[in-house]
Coordinates of C-alpha atoms in Angstrom, one line a residue:
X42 CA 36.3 -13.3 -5.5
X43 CA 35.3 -11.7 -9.1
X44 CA 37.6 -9.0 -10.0
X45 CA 35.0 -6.8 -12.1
X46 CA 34.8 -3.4 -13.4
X47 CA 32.2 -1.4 -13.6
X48 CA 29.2 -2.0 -15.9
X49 CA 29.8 1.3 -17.9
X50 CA 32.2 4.1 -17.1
X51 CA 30.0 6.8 -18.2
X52 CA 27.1 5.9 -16.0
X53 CA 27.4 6.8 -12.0
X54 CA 27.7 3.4 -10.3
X55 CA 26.8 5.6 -7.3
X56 CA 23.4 5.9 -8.6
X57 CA 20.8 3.1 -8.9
X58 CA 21.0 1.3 -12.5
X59 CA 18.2 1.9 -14.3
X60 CA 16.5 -0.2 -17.5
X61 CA 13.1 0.5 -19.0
X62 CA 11.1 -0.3 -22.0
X63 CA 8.8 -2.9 -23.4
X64 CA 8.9 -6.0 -22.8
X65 CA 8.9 -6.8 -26.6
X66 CA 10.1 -4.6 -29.7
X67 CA 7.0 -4.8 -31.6
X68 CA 6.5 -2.2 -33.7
X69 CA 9.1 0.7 -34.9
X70 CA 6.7 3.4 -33.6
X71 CA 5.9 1.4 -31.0
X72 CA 9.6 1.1 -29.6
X73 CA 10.9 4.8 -30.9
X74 CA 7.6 6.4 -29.0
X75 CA 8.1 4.5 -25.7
X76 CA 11.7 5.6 -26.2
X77 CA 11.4 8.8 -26.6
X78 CA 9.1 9.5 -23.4
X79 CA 11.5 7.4 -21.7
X80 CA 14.3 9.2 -22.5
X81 CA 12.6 12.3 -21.9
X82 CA 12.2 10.7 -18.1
X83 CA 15.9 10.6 -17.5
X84 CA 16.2 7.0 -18.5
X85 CA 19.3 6.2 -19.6
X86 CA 19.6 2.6 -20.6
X87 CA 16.3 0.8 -23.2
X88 CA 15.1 -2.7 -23.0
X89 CA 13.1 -3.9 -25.2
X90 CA 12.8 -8.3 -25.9
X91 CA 13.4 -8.7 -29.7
X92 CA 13.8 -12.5 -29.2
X93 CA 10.8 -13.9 -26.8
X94 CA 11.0 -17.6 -25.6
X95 CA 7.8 -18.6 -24.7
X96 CA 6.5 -21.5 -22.7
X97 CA 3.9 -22.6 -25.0
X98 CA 4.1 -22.7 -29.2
X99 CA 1.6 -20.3 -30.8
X100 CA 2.4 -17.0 -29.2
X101 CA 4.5 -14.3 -30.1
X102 CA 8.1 -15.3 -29.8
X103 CA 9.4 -11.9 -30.7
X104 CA 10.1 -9.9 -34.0
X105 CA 13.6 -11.2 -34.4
X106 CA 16.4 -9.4 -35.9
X107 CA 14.1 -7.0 -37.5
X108 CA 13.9 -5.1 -34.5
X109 CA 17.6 -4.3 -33.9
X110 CA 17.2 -2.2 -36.0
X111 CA 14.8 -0.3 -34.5
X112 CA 17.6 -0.1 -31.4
X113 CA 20.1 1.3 -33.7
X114 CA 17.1 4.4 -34.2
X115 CA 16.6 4.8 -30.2
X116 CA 20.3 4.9 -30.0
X117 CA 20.7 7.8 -33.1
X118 CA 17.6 9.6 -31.6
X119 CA 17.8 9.6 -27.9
X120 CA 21.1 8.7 -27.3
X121 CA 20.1 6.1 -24.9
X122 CA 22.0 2.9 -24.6
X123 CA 20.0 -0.2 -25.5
X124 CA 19.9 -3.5 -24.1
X125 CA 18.2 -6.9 -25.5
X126 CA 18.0 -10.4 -24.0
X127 CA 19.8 -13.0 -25.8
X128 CA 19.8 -16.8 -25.7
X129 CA 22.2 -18.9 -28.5
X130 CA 25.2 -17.7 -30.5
X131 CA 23.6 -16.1 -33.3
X132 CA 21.3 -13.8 -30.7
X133 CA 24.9 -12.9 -29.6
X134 CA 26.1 -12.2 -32.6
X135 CA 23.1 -10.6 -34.3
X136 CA 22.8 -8.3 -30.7
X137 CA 27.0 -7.2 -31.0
X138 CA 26.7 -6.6 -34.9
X139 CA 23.9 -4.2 -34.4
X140 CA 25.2 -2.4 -31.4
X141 CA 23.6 -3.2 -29.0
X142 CA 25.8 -1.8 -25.3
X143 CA 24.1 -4.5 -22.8
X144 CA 22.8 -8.0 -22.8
X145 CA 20.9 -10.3 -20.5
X146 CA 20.9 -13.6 -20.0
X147 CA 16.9 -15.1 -19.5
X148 CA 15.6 -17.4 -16.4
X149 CA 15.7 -20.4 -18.9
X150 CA 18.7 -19.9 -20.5
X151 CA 20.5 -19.5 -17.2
X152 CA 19.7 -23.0 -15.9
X153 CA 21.1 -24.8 -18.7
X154 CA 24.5 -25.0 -18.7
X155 CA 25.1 -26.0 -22.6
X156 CA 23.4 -22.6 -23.6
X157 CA 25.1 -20.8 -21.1
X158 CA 28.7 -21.9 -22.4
X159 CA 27.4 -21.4 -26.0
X160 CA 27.4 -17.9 -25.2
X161 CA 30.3 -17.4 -23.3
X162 CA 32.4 -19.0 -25.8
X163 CA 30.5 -17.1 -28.6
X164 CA 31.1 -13.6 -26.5
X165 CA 34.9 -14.9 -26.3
X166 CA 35.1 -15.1 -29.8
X167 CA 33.6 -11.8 -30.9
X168 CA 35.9 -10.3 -28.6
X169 CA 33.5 -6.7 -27.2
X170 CA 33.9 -6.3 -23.8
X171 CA 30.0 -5.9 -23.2
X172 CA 28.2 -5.6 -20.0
X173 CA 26.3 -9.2 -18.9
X174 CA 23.6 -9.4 -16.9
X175 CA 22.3 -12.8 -15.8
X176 CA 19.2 -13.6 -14.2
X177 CA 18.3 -16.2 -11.7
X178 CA 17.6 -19.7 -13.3
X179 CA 13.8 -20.7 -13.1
X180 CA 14.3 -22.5 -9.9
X181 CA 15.7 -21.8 -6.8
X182 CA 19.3 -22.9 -7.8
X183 CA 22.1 -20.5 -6.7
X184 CA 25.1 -23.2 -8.2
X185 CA 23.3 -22.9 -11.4
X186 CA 23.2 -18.9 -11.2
X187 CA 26.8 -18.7 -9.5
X188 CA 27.8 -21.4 -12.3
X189 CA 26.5 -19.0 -15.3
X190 CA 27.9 -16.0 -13.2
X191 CA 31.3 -18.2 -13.6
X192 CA 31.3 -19.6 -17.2
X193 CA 31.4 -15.4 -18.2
X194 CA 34.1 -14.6 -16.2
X195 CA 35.9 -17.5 -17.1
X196 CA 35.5 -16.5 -20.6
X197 CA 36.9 -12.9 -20.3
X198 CA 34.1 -10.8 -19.0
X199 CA 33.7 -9.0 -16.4
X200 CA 31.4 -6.5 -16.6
X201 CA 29.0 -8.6 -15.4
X202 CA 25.7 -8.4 -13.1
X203 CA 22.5 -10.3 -11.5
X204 CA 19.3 -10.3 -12.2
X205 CA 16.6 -11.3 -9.4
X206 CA 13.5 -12.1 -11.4
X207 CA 12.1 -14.6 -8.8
X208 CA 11.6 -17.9 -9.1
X209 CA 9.0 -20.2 -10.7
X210 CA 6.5 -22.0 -8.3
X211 CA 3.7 -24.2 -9.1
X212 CA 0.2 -23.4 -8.0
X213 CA -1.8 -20.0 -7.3
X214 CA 0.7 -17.2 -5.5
X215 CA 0.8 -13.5 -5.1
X216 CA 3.4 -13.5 -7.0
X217 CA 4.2 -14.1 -10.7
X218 CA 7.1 -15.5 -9.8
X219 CA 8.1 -16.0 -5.8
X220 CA 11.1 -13.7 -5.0
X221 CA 12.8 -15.7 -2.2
X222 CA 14.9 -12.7 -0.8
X223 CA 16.9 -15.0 0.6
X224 CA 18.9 -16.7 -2.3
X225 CA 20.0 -13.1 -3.7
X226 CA 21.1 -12.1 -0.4
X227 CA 23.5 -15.3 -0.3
X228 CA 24.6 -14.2 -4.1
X229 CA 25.1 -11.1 -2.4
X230 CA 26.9 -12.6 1.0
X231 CA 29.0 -15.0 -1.9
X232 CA 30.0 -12.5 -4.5
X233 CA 29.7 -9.5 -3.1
X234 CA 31.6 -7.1 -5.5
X235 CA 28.5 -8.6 -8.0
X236 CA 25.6 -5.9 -8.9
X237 CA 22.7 -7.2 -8.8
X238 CA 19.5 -5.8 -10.6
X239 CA 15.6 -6.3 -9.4
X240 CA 13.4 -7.0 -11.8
X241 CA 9.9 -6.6 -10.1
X242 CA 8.2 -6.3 -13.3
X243 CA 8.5 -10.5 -13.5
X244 CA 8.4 -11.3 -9.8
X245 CA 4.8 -9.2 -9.5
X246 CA 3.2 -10.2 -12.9
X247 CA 1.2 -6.8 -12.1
X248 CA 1.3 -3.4 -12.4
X249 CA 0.2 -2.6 -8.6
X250 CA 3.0 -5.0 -7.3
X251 CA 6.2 -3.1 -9.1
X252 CA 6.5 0.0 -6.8
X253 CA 6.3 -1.9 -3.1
X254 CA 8.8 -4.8 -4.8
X255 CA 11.1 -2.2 -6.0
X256 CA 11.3 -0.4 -2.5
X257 CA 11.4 -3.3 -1.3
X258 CA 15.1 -4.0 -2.9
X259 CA 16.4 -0.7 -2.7
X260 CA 15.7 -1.3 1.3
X261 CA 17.9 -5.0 0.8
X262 CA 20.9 -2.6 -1.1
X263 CA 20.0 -3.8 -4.7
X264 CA 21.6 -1.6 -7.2
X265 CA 19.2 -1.0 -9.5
X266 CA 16.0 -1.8 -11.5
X267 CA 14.9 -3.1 -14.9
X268 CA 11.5 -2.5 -15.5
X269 CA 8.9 -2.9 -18.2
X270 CA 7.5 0.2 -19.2
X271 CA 5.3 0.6 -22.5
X272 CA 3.3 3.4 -24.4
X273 CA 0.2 1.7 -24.5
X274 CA 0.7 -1.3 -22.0
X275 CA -2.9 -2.6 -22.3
X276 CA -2.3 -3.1 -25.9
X277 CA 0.8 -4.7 -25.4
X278 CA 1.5 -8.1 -27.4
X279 CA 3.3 -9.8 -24.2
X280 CA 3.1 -9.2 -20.5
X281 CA 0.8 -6.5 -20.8
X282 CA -0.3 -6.5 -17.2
X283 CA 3.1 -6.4 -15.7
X284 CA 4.2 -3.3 -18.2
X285 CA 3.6 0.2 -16.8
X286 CA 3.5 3.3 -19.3
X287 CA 6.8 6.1 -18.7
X288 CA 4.5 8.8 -17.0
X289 CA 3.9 5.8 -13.8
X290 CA 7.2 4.4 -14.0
X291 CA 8.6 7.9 -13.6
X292 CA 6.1 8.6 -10.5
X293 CA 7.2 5.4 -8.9
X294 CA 11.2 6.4 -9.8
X295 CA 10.5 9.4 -8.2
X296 CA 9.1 8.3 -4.8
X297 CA 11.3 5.3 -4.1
X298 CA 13.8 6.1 -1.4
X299 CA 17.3 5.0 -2.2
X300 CA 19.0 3.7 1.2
X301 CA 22.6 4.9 1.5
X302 CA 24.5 1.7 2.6
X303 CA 27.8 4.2 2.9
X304 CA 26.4 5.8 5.6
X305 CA 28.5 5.4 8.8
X306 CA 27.4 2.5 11.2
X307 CA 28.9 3.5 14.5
X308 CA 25.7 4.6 16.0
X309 CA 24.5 1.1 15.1
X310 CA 27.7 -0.7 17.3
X311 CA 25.9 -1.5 20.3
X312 CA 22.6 -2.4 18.4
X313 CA 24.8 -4.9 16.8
X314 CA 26.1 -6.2 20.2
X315 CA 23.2 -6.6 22.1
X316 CA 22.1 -9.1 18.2
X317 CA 25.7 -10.9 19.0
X318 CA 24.6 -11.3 22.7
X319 CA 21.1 -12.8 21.7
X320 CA 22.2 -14.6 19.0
X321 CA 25.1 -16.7 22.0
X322 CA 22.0 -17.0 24.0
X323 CA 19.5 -18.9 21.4
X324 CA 22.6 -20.7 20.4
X325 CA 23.1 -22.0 23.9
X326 CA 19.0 -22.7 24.3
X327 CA 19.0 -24.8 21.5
X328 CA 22.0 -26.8 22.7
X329 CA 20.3 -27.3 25.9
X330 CA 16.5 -28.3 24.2
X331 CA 19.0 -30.7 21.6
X332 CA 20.2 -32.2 25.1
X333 CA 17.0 -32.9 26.5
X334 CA 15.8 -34.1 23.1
X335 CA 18.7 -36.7 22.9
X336 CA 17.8 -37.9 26.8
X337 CA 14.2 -37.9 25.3
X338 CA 15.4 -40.4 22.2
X339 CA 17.1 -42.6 25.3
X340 CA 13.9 -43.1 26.9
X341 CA 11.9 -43.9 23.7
X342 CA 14.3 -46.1 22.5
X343 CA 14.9 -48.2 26.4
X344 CA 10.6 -48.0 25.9
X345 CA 10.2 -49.3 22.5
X346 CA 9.1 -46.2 21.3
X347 CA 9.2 -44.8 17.9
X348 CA 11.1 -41.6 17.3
X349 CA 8.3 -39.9 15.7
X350 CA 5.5 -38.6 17.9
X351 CA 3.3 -36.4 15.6
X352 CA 0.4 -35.7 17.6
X353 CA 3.4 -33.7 19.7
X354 CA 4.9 -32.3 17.1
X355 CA 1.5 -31.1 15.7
X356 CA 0.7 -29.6 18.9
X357 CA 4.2 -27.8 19.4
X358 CA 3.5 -26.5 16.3
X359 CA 0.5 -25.3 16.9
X360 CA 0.6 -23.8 20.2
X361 CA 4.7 -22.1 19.5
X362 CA 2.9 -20.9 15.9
X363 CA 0.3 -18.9 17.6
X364 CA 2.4 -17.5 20.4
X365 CA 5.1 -16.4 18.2
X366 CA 2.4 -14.8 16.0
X367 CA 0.9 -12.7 19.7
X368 CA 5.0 -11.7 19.4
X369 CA 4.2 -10.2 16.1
X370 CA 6.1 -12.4 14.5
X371 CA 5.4 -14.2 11.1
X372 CA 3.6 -17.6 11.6
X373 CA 5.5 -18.5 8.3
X374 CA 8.6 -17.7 9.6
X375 CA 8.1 -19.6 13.1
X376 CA 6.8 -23.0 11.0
X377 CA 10.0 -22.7 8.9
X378 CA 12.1 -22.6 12.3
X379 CA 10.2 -25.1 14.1
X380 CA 10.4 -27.0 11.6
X381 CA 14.0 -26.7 11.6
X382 CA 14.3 -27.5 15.0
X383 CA 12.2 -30.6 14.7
X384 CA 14.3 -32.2 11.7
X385 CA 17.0 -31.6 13.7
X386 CA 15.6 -33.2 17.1
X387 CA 14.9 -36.3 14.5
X388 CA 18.0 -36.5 13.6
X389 CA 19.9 -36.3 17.1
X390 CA 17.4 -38.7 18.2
X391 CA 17.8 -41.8 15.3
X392 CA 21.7 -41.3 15.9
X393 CA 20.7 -42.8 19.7
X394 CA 19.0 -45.7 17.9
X395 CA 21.8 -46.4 16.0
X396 CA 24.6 -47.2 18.9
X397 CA 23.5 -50.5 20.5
X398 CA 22.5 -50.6 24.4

């Protein structure tokens, strides 16, 4: 367990967390305008990338340390707190000596282990307890995210969050970057005194994709967004298809519904029994199919048979695929259970070949 305190003691941690600005500092009227009309919004807490790693050489890889100071100016102005993403020791130290009152840790940084002690142990040494946010490494890797989450608090901090920005996939997706629900609701299940932050901006890639994705983890209990917002997205000089301009993002802010997980779950006791009671019943089918399947390996394996059937397997699939889809159920879901099942039935099924007759 991670004995943290709140991220800031001025900002309701009742409310959803809320971050919002470009997705680069690019120019000084660019970032104070955007501000401004953020501000103006309600927003209390800017982002804006002043350091951009990019995949490829060649494109813009951020202003650099030029555009703190434009922070310092939204800060004086608005009175908003700012936040940049940092990466080595001098983005640390460059981001403290300027001010800035949160830091995040990027999807590439977070998967390397080297980098991420670098800036825990540069964070150690400049001694401001700031609030950390840490996205998800690239790949679906919860040690390496728990394992970042952990080199922080190790090293003194914790005000500290998560990030789900998705993870990286290869080939054509919906998705810019595939949010497997499932690996932040273990972060959630592991650490659960942790906040963690949605970023939908970088698990759409596009504009139309933010509002359903960010209802979407307000439904799960996320406690807040960071979203790219610019005031002229179209122009923008990175990610311009994923930014939205203040007047959306504050139409989209405005009709998300914010799920109260506080609310009392007594009326929900006997729902939640009749799940226990269903969840003891498949539990005892699937003992009873793993038994037939073991008496099955027997008689392949007295027969000379090989383990492996697919022609069955292909048409179990098949036929369970489309009547769990009549169900209204997912056919995704039911491959990725019967598939389950299967590696399992394999298994039980080799361990008869291995004892001797």
């Amino acid at each position: 367990m991670l004995e943290l305190k709140p991220l800031f003691d001025d900002i309701n941690p009742n409310n959803p967390l809320i971050i919002a600005g470009p997705c680069s500092a690019e120019t000084e009227e660019q970032v104070l305008s955007t501000a401004r009309q953020l501000a103006a919004y309600g927003i209390k807490i800017f982002r804006a990338g002043i350091w951009k790693p990019r995949t490829k050489p060649g494109g813009f890889e951020g202003i650099g340390a030029e555009g703190l100071e434009w922070l310092k100016k939204v800060k004086e102005e608005t009175g908003m707190k700012v936040a940049t993403e940092v990466a080595n020791k001098i983005h640390v130290q460059q981001a403290l000596e300027a001010g800035v009152d949160l830091i995040w840790i990027g999807a590439r940084t977070s998967a390397n282990p080297f980098a991420m002690q670098e800036i825990a142990d540069a964070l150690a040494e400049i001694g401001r307890d700031i609030p950390v946010l840490i996205k998800n490494p690239v790949n679906p890797d919860i040690e390496l995210w728990i394992g970042a989450i952990q080199r922080l608090y190790n090293a003194g901090f914790h005000r500290l969050g998560a990030i789900h920005r998705g993870f990286s996939a290869y080939g054509k997706h919906l998705y810019r970057n595939l949010p497997q629900w499932h690996i932040p609701i273990e972060l959630r299940r592991r650490l659960p005194e942790l906040p963690i932050i949605c970023d939908p901006s970088h698990i759409g890639g596009k504009r139309e994709l933010i509002a359903p994705l960010a209802q979407q983890a307000y439904d799960m209990g996320f406690d807040g967004l960071i979203i790219e917002s610019h005031c002229n997205p179209d122009c923008a000089w990175s990610d311009k298809d994923q930014q939205l301009t203040p007047d959306i993002l504050n139409v989209i802010l405005n009709t998300l519904v914010v799920r109260n997980e506080k609310t009392t779950t007594e009326n929900l006791s006997m729902l939640r029994q009749q799940i226990d009671e269903a969840d003891n019943e498949l539990l005892e089918i699937l003992n009873k199919r793993m038994r037939i399947c073991r008496e099955i390996g027997q008689y392949k394996k007295e027969h000379g048979m090989t383990v492996l059937q697919s022609g069955r397997y292909d048409q179990i699939m098949h036929s369970r695929v489309k009547l769990a889809q009549d169900m209204g159920m997912s056919p995704d879901f039911m491959k990725v259970v019967l598939s389950s099942i299967h590696e399992e039935s394999v298994r039980q099924q080799l361990e008869i070949f291995k004892h001797k007759a």
